[in-house]
mmCIF file of C-alpha atoms in Angstrom:
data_model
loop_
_atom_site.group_PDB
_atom_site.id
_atom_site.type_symbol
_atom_site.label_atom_id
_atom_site.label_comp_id
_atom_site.label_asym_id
_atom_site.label_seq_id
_atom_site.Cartn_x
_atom_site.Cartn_y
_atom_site.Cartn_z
ATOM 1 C CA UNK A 1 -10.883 -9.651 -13.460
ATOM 2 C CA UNK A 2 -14.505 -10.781 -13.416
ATOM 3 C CA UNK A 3 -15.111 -7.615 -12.284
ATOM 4 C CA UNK A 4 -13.395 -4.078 -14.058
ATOM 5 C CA UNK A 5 -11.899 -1.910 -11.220
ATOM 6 C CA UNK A 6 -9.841 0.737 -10.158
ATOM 7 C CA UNK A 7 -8.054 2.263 -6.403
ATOM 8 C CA UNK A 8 -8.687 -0.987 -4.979
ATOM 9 C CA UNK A 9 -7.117 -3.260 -2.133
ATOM 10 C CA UNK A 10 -4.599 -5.481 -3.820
ATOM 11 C CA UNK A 11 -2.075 -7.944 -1.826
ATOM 12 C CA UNK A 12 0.158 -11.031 -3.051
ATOM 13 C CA UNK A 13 -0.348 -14.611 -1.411
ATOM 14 C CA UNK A 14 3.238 -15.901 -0.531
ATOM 15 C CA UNK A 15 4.280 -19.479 -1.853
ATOM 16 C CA UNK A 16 1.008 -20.125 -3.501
ATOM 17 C CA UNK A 17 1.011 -18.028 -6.816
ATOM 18 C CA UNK A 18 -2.108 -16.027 -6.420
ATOM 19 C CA UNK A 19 -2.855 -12.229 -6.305
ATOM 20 C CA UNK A 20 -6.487 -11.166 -4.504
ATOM 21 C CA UNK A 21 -7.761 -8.245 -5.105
ATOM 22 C CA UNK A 22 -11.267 -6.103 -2.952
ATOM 23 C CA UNK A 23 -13.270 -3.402 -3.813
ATOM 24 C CA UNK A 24 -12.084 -0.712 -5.770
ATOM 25 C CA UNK A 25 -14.471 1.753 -8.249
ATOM 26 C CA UNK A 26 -13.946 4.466 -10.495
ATOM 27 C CA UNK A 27 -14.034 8.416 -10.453
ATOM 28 C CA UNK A 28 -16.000 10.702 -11.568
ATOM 29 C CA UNK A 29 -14.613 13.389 -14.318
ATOM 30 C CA UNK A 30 -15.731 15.969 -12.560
ATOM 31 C CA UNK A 31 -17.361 15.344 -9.226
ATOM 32 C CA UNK A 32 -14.609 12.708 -7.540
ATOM 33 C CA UNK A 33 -16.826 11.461 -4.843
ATOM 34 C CA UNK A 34 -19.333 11.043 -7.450
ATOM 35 C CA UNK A 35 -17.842 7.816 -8.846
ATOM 36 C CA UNK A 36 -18.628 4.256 -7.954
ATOM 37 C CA UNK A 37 -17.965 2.017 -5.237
ATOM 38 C CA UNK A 38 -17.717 -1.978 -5.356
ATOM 39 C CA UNK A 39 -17.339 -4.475 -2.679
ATOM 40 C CA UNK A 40 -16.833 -7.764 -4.642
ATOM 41 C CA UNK A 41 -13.694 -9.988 -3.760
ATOM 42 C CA UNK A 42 -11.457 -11.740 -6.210
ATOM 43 C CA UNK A 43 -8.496 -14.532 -6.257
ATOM 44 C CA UNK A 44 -6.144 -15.489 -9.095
ATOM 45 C CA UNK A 45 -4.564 -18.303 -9.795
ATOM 46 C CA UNK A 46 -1.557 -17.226 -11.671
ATOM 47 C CA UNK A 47 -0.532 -21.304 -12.755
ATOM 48 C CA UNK A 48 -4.574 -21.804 -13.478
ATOM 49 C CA UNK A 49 -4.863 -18.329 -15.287
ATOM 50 C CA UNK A 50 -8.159 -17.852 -13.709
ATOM 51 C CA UNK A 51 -10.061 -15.484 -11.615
ATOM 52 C CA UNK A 52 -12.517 -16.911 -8.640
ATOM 53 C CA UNK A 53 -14.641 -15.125 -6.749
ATOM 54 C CA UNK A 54 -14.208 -14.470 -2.888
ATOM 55 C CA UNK A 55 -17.024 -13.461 -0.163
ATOM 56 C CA UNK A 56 -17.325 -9.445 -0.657
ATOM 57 C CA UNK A 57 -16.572 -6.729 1.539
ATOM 58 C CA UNK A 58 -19.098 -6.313 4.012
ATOM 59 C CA UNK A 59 -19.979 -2.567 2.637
ATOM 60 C CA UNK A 60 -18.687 -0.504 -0.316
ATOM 61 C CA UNK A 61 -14.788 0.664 -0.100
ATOM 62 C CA UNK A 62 -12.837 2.311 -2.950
ATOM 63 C CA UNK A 63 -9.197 4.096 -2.338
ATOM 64 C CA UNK A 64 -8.205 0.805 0.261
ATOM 65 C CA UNK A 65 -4.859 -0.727 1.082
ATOM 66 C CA UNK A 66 -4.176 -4.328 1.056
ATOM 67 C CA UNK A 67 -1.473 -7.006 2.028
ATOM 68 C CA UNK A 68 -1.206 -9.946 3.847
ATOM 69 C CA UNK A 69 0.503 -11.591 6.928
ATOM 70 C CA UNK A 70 0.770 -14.784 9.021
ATOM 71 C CA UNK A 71 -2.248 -15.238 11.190
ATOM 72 C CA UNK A 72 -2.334 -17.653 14.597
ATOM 73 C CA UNK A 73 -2.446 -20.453 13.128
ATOM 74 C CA UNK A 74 -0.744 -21.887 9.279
ATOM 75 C CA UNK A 75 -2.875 -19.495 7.742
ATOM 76 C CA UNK A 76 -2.442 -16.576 6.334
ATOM 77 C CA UNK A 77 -4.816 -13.100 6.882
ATOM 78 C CA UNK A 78 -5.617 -10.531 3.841
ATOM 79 C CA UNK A 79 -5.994 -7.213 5.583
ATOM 80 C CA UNK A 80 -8.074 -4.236 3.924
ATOM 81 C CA UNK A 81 -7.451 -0.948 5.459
ATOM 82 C CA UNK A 82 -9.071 2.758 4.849
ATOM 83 C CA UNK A 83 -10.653 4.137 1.899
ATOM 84 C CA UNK A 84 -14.025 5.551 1.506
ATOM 85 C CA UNK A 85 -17.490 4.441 0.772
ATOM 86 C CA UNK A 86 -20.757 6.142 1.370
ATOM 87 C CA UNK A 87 -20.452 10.509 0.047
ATOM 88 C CA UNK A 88 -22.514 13.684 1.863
ATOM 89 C CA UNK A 89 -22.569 16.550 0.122
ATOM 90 C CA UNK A 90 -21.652 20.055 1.204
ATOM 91 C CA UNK A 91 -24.047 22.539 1.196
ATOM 92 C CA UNK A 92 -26.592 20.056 -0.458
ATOM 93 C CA UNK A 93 -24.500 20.229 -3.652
ATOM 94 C CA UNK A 94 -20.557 19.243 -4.259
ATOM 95 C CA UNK A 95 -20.251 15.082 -3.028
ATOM 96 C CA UNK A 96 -17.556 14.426 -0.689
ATOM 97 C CA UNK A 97 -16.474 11.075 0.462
ATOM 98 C CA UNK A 98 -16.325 9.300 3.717
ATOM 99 C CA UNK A 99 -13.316 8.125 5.010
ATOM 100 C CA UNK A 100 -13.126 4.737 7.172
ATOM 101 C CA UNK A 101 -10.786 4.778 10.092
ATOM 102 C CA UNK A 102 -11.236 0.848 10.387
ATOM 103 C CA UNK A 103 -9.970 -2.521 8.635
ATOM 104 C CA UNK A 104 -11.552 -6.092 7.626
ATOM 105 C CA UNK A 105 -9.342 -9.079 7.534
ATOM 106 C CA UNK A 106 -10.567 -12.546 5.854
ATOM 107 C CA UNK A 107 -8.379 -15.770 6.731
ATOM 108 C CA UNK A 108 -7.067 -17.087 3.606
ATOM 109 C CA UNK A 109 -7.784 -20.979 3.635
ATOM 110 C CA UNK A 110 -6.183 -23.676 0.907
ATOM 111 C CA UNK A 111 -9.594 -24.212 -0.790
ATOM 112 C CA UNK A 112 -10.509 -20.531 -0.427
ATOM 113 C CA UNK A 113 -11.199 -17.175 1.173
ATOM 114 C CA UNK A 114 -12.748 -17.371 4.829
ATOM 115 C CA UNK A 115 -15.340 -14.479 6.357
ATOM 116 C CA UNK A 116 -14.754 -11.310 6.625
ATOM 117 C CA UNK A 117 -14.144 -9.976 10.421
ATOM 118 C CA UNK A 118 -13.955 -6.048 11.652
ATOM 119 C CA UNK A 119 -11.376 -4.697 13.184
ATOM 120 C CA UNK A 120 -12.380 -0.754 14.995
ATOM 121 C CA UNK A 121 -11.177 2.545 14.324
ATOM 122 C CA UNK A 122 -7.188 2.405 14.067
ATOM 123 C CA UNK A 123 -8.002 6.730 14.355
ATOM 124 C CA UNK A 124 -9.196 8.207 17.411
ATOM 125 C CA UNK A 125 -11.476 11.216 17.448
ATOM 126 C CA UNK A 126 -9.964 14.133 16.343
ATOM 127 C CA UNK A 127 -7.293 12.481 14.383
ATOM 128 C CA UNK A 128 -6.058 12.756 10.454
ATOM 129 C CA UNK A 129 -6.711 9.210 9.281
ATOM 130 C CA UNK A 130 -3.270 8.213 6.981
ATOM 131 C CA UNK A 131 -3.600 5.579 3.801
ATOM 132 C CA UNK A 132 0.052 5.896 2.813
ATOM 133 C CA UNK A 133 1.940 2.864 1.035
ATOM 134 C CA UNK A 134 2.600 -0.140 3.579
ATOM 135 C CA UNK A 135 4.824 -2.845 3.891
ATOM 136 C CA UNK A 136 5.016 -5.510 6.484
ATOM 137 C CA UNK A 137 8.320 -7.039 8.015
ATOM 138 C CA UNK A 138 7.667 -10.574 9.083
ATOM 139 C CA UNK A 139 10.131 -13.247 11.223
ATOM 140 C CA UNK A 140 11.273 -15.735 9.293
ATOM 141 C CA UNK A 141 11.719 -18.075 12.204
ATOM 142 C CA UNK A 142 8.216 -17.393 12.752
ATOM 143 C CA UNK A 143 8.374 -17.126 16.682
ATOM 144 C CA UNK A 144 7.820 -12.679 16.684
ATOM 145 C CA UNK A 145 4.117 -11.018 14.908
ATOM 146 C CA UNK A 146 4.666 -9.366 11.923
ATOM 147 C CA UNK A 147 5.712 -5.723 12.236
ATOM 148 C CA UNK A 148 3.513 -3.370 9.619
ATOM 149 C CA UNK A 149 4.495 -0.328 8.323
ATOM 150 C CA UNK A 150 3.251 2.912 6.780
ATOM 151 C CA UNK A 151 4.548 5.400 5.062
ATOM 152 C CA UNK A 152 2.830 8.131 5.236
ATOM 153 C CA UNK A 153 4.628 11.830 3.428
ATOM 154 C CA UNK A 154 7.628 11.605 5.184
ATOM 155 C CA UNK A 155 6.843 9.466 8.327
ATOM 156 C CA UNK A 156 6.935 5.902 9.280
ATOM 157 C CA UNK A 157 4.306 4.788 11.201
ATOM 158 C CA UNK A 158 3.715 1.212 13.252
ATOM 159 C CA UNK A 159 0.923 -0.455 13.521
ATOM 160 C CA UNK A 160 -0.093 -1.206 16.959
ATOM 161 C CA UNK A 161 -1.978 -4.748 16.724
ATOM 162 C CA UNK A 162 -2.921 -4.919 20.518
ATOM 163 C CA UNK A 163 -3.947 -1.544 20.700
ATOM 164 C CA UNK A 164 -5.201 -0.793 17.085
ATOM 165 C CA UNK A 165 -3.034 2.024 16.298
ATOM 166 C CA UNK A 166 -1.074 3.396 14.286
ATOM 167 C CA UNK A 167 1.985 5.479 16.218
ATOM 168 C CA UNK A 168 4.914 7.347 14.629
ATOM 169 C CA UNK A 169 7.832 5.198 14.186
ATOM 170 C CA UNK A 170 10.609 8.000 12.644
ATOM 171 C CA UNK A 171 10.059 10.056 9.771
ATOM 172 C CA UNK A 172 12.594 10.252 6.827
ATOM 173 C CA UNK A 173 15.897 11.955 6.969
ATOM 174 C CA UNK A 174 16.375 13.418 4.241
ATOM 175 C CA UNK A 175 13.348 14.795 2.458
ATOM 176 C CA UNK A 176 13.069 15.645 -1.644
ATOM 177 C CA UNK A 177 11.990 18.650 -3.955
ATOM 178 C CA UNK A 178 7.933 19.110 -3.802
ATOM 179 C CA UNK A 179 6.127 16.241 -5.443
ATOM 180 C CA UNK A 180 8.719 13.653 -5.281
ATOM 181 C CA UNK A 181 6.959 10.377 -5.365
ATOM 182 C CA UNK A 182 8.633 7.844 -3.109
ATOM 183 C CA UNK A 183 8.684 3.731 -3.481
ATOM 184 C CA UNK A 184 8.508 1.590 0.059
ATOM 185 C CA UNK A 185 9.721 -1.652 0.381
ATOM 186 C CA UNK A 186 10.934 -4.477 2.556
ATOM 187 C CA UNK A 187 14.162 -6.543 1.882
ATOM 188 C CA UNK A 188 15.719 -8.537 4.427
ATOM 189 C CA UNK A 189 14.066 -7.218 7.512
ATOM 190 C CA UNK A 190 14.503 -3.678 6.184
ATOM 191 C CA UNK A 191 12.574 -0.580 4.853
ATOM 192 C CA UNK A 192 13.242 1.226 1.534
ATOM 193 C CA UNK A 193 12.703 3.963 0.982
ATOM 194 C CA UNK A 194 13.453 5.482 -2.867
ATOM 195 C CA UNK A 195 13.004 8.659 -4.615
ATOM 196 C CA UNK A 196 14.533 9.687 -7.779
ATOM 197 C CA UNK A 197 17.362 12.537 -7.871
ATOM 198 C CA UNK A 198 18.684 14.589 -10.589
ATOM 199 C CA UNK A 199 15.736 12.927 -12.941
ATOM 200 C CA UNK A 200 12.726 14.008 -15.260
ATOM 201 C CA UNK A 201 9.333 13.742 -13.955
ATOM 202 C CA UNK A 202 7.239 11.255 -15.816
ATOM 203 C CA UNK A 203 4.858 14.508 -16.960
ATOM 204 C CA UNK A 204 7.654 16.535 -17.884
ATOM 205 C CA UNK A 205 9.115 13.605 -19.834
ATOM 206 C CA UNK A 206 5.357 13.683 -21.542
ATOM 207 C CA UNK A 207 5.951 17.681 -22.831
ATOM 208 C CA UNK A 208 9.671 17.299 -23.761
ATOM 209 C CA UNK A 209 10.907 13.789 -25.401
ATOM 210 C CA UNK A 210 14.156 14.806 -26.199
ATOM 211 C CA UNK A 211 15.729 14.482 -22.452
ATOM 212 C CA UNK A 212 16.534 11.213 -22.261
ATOM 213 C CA UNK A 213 17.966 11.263 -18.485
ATOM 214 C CA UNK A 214 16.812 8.779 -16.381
ATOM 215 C CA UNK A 215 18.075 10.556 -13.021
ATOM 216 C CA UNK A 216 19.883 8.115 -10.079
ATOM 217 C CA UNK A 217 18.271 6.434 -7.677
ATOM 218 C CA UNK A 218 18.210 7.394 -3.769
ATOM 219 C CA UNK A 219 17.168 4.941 -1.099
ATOM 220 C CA UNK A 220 17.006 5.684 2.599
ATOM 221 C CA UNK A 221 17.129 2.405 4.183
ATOM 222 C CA UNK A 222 16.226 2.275 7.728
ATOM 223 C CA UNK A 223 16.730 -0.833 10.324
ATOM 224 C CA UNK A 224 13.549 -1.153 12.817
ATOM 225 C CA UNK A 225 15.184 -3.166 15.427
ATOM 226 C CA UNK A 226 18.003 -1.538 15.448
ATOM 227 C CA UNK A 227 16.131 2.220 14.961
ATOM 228 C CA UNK A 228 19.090 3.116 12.788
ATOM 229 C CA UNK A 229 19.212 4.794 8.867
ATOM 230 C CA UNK A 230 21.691 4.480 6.439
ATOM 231 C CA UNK A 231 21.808 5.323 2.647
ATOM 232 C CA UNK A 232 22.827 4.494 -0.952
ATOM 233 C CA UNK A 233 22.974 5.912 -4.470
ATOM 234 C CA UNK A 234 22.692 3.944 -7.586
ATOM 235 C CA UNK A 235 22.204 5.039 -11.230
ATOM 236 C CA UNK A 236 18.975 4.061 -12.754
ATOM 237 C CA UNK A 237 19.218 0.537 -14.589
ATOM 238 C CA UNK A 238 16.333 2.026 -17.284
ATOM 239 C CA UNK A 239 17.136 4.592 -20.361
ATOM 240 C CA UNK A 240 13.245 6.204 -19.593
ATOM 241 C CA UNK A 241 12.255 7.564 -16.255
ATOM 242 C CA UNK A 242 10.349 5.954 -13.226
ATOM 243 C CA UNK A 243 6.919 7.135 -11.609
ATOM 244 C CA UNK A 244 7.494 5.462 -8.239
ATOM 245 C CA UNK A 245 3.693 6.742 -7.454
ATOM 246 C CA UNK A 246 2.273 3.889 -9.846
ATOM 247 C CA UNK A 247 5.614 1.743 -10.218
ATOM 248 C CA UNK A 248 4.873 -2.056 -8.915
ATOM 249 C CA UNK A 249 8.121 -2.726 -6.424
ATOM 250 C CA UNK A 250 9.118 -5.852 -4.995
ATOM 251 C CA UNK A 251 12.105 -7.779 -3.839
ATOM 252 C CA UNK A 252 13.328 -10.546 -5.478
ATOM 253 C CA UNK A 253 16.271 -13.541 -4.350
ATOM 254 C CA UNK A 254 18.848 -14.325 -6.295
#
């Protein structure tokens, strides 16, 4: 990157090998609001091998979730949602940040990024803003929106485009053992969602290397049109074990 980074907004660009990638920053080792904040913009070109830089952010924003969908027109939209920015300090001493409840979306045009517009509070007064992992289920066909989801410990939530909110869509069936990670994915029209049974955690797998078990694989796999869940068990195609909290996931065709 022209620009070192970390907890930033990151989203693939369909049919047109490129990543982008906005704001981000580090953390302090102590004081975790302390850290920085950036609001530079980036775009690779995977074929070119090179990084180009994008209008910025239109403030600071670290800790933001990014991905893209189908705008009005041929174009496509990169969507930045959450994360923090400016800190205040409690009691005039420990830093604490501040959360947006809002979004920015730039239209993505063939010679380059557009401007950045706001989008308001998705949270209404009073309640818990969510940055879970989302995924978005688009028509093929093209004739219905795109359907975004979050999940968010173990519910689903929909984004509401016309309203600009997010409401609960179902929450998990079955849920795992205390601090499970979960992966959340889209393939054909439906959401995955994975967890790792009878395995070693990545930092117990750190203090003991002699368990070589890689555990077996659960998704939950629920249908949005048709509201429905359904589930399947697979052994792990890896001897070590996964960390589905920092594994990169994505579907591929065949």
């Amino acid at each position: 990157m022209i620009s070192p980074r970390g907890s930033f907004a990151c989203a693939a660009i369909p049919s047109a090998d490129q990543i982008i990638v906005a704001g981000g920053g580090s953390r302090h080792t102590m004081f975790r609001a302390a850290g920085s904040r950036i609001c530079s913009v980036e775009r690779y070109d995977v074929e070119k091998d090179q990084w180009e830089a994008l209008d910025g952010l239109p403030r600071f924003r670290a800790g933001c979730v990014g991905f893209t969908v189908r705008g009005d027109g041929e174009e496509r939209e990169f969507w930045v949602m959450g994360g923090y920015g400016d800190s205040r300090t409690v009691s005039g001493v420990f830093p604490v940040d501040e959360y947006y409840k809002d979004a920015l979306v730039m239209e993505l045009k063939g010679n380059g990024g557009g401007k950045w517009r706001e989008i308001g509070d998705m949270w209404g007064a009073g309640e818990r803003p969510r940055f879970g992992k989302i995924v978005v289920v688009e028509d093929e066909e093209g004739g219905n929106p795109p359907a975004i989801f979050m999940l968010d410990d173990y519910d689903i939530l929909r984004y509401n485009m016309d309203l600009n909110r997010w409401e609960k869509e179902c929450s998990v069936p079955r849920r795992a053992a205390c601090r499970t990670s979960f992966g959340f994915i889209v393939l054909n029209g439906e959401l995955h969602v994975m967890t790792i049974v009878n395995g070693i955690d990545s930092t117990e797998t750190r203090r003991s290397r002699q368990q070589k078990r890689a555990g077996t694989l659960f998704m939950q796999i629920y249908h949005p049109r048709k509201k429905s869940w359904r589930s399947l068990i697979t052994k792990l195609p890896f001897r070590q074990p996964l960390d589905l909290s920092s594994t990169v996931m994505c579907p591929i065709r065949l």
